[in-house]
mmCIF file with all atom_site columns, C-alpha atoms in Angstrom:
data_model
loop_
_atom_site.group_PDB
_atom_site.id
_atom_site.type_symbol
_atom_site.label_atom_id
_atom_site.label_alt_id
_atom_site.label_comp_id
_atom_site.label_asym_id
_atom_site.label_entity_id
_atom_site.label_seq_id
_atom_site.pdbx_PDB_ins_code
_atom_site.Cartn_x
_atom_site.Cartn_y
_atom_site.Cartn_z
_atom_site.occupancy
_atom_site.B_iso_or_equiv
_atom_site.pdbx_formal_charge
_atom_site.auth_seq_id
_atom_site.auth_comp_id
_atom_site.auth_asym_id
_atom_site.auth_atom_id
_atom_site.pdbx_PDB_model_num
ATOM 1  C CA . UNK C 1 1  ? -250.271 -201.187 -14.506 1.00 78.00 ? 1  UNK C CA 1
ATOM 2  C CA . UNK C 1 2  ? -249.917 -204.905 -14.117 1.00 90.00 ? 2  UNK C CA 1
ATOM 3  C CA . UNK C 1 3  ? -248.208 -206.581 -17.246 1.00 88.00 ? 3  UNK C CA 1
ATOM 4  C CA . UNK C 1 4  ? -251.451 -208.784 -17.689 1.00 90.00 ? 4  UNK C CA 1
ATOM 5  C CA . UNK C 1 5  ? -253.810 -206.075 -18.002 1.00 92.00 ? 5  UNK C CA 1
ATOM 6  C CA . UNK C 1 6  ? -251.496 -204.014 -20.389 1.00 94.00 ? 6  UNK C CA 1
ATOM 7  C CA . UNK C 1 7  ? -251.420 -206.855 -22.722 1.00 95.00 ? 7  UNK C CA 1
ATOM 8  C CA . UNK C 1 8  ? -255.100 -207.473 -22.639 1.00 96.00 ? 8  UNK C CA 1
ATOM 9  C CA . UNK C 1 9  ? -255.542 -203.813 -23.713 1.00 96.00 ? 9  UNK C CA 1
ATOM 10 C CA . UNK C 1 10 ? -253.061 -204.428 -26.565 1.00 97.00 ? 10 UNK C CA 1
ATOM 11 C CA . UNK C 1 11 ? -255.581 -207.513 -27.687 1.00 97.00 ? 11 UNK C CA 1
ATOM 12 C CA . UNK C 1 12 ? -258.471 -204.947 -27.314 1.00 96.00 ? 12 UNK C CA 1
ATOM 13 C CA . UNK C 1 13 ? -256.807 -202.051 -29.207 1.00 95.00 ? 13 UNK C CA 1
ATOM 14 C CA . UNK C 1 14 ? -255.884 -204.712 -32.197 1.00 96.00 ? 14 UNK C CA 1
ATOM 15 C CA . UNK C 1 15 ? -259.679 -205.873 -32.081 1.00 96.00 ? 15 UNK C CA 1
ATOM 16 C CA . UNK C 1 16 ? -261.352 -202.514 -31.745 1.00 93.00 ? 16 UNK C CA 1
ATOM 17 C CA . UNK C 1 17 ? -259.146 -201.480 -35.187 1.00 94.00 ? 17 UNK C CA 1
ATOM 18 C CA . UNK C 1 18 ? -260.266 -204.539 -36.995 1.00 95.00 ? 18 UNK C CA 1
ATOM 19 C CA . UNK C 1 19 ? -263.976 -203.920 -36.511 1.00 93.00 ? 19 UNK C CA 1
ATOM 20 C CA . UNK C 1 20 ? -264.818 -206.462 -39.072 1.00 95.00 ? 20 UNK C CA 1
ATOM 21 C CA . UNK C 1 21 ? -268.354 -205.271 -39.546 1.00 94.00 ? 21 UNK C CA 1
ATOM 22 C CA . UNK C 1 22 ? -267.885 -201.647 -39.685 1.00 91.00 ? 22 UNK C CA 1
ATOM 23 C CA . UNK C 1 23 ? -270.263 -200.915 -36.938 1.00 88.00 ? 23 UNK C CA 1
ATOM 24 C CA . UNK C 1 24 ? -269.797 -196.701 -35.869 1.00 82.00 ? 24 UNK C CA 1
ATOM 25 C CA . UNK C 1 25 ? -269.068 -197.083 -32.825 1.00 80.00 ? 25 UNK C CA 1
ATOM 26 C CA . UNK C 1 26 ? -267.248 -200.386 -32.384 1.00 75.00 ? 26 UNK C CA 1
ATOM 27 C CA . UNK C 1 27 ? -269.680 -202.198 -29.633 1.00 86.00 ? 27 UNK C CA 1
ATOM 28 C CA . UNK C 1 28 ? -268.099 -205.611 -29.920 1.00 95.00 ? 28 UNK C CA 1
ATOM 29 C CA . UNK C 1 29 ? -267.284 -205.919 -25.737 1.00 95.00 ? 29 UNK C CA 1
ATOM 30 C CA . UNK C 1 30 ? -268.546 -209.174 -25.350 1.00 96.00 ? 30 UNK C CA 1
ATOM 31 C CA . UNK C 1 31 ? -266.954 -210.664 -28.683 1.00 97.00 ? 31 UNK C CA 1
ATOM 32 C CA . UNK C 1 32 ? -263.403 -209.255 -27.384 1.00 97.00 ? 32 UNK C CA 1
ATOM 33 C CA . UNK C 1 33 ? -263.592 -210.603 -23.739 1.00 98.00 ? 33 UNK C CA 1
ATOM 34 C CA . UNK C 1 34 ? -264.516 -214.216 -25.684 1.00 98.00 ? 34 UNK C CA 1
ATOM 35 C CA . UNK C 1 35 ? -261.666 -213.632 -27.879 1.00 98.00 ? 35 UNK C CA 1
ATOM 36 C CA . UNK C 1 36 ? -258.734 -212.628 -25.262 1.00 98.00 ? 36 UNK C CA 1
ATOM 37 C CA . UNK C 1 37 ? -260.147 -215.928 -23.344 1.00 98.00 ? 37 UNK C CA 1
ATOM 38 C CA . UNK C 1 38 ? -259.381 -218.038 -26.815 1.00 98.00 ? 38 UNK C CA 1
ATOM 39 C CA . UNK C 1 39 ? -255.849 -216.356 -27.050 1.00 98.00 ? 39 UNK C CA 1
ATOM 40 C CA . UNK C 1 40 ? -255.174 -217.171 -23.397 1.00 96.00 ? 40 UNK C CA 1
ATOM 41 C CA . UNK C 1 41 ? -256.240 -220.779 -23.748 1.00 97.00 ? 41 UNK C CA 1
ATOM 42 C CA . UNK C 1 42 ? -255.049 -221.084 -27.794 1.00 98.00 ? 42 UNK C CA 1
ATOM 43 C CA . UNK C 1 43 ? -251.370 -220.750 -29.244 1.00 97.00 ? 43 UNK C CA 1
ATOM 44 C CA . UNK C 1 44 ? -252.220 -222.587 -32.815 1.00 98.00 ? 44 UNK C CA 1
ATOM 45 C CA . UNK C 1 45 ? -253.471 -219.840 -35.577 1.00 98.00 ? 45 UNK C CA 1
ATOM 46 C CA . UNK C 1 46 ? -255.848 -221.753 -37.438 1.00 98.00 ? 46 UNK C CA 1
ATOM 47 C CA . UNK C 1 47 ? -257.226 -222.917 -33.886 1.00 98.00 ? 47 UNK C CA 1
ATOM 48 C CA . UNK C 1 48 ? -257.597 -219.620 -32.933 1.00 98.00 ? 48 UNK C CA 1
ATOM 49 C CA . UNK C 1 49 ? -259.157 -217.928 -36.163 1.00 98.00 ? 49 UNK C CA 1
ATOM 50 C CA . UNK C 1 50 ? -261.705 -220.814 -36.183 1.00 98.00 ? 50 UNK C CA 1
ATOM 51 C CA . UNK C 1 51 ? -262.676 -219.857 -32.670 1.00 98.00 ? 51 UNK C CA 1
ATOM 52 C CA . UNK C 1 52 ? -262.851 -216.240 -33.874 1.00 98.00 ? 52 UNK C CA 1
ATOM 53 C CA . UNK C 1 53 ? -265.154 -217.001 -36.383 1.00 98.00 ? 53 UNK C CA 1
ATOM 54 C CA . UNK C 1 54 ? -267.533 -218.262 -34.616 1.00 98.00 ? 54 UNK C CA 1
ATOM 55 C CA . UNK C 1 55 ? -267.758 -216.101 -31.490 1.00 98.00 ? 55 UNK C CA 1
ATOM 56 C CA . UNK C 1 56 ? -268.162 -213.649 -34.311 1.00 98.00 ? 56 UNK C CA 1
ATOM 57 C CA . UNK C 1 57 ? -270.604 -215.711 -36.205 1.00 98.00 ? 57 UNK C CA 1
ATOM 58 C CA . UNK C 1 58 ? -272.678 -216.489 -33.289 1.00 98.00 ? 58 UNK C CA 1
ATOM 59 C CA . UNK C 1 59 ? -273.027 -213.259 -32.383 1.00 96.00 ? 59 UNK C CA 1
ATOM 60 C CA . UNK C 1 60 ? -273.590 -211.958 -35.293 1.00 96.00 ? 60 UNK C CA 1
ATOM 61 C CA . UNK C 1 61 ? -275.169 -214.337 -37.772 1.00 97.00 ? 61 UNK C CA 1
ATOM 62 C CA . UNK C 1 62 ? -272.567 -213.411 -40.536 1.00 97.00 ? 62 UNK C CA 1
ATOM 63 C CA . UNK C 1 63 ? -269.451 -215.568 -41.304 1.00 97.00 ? 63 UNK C CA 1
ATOM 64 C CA . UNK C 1 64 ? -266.312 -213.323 -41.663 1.00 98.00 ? 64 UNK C CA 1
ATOM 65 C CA . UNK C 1 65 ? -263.692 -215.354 -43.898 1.00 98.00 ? 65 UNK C CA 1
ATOM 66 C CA . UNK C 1 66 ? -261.423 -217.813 -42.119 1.00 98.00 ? 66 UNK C CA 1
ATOM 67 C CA . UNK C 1 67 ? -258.119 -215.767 -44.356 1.00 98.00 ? 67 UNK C CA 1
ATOM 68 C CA . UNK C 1 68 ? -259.613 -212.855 -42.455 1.00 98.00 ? 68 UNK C CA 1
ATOM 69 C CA . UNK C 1 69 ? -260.141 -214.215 -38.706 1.00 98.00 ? 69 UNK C CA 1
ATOM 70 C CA . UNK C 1 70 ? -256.222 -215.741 -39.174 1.00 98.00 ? 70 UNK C CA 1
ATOM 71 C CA . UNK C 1 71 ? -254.566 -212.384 -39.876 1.00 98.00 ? 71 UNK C CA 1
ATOM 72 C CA . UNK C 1 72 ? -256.230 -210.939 -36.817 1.00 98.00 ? 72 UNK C CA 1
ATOM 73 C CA . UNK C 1 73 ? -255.499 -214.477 -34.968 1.00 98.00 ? 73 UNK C CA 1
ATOM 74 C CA . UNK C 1 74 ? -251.765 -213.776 -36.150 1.00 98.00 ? 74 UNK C CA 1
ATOM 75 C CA . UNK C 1 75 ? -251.572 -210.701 -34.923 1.00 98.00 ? 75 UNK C CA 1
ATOM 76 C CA . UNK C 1 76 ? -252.898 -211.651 -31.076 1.00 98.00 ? 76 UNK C CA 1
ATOM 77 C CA . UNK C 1 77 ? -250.215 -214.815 -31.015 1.00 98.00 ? 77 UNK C CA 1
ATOM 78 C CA . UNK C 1 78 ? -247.383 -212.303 -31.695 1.00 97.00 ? 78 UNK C CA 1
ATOM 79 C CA . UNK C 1 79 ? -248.350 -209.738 -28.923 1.00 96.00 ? 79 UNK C CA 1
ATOM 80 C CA . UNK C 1 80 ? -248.863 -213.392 -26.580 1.00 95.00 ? 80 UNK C CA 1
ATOM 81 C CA . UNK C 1 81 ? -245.488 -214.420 -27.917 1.00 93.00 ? 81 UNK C CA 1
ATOM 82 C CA . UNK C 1 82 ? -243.760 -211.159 -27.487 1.00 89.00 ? 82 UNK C CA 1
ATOM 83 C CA . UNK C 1 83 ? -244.620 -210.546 -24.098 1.00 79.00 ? 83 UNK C CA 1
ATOM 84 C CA . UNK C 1 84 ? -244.164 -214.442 -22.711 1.00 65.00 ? 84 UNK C CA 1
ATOM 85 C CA . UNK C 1 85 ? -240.608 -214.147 -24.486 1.00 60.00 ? 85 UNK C CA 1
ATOM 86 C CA . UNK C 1 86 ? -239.979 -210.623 -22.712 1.00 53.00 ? 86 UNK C CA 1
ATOM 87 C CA . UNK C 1 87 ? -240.319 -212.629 -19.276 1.00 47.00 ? 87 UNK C CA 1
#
């Protein structure tokens, strides 16, 4: 499996745990394919979480807290960071 695609599925298993609205069976494809865009074109947190909360937000019409969207935003950099440093 090429090293790209392997760390996009890390992004998606991290996001498919955090289902931040509890929905049964996850269904938040489209949200995650905006979001490992953002982490491709992002490397600040705050940046990123901001951009998190409103993909959500848009799709959604809720606003999940910005504390909230940075933890998960965290967590995205490190696996970007990990593997770029793993080069």
């Amino acid at each position: 499996m090429r090293k790209e695609v392997r760390i996009n599925l890390q992004y998606v298993d991290v996001l498919n745990q955090w289902n931040p609205f509890q929905l049964e069976n996850g269904d938040y494809d489209p949200e995650i394919a905006d979001i490992i865009q953002a982490v491709h074109e992002l490397d600040d947190p705050l940046k990123l979480a901001k951009r998190i909360q409103a993909i959500y937000e848009f799709s959604f019409e809720k606003i999940i807290s910005i504390e909230e969207c940075r933890r998960i935003a965290t967590d995205l950099l490190m696996i970007k960071s990990n593997q770029s440093c793993s080069l």
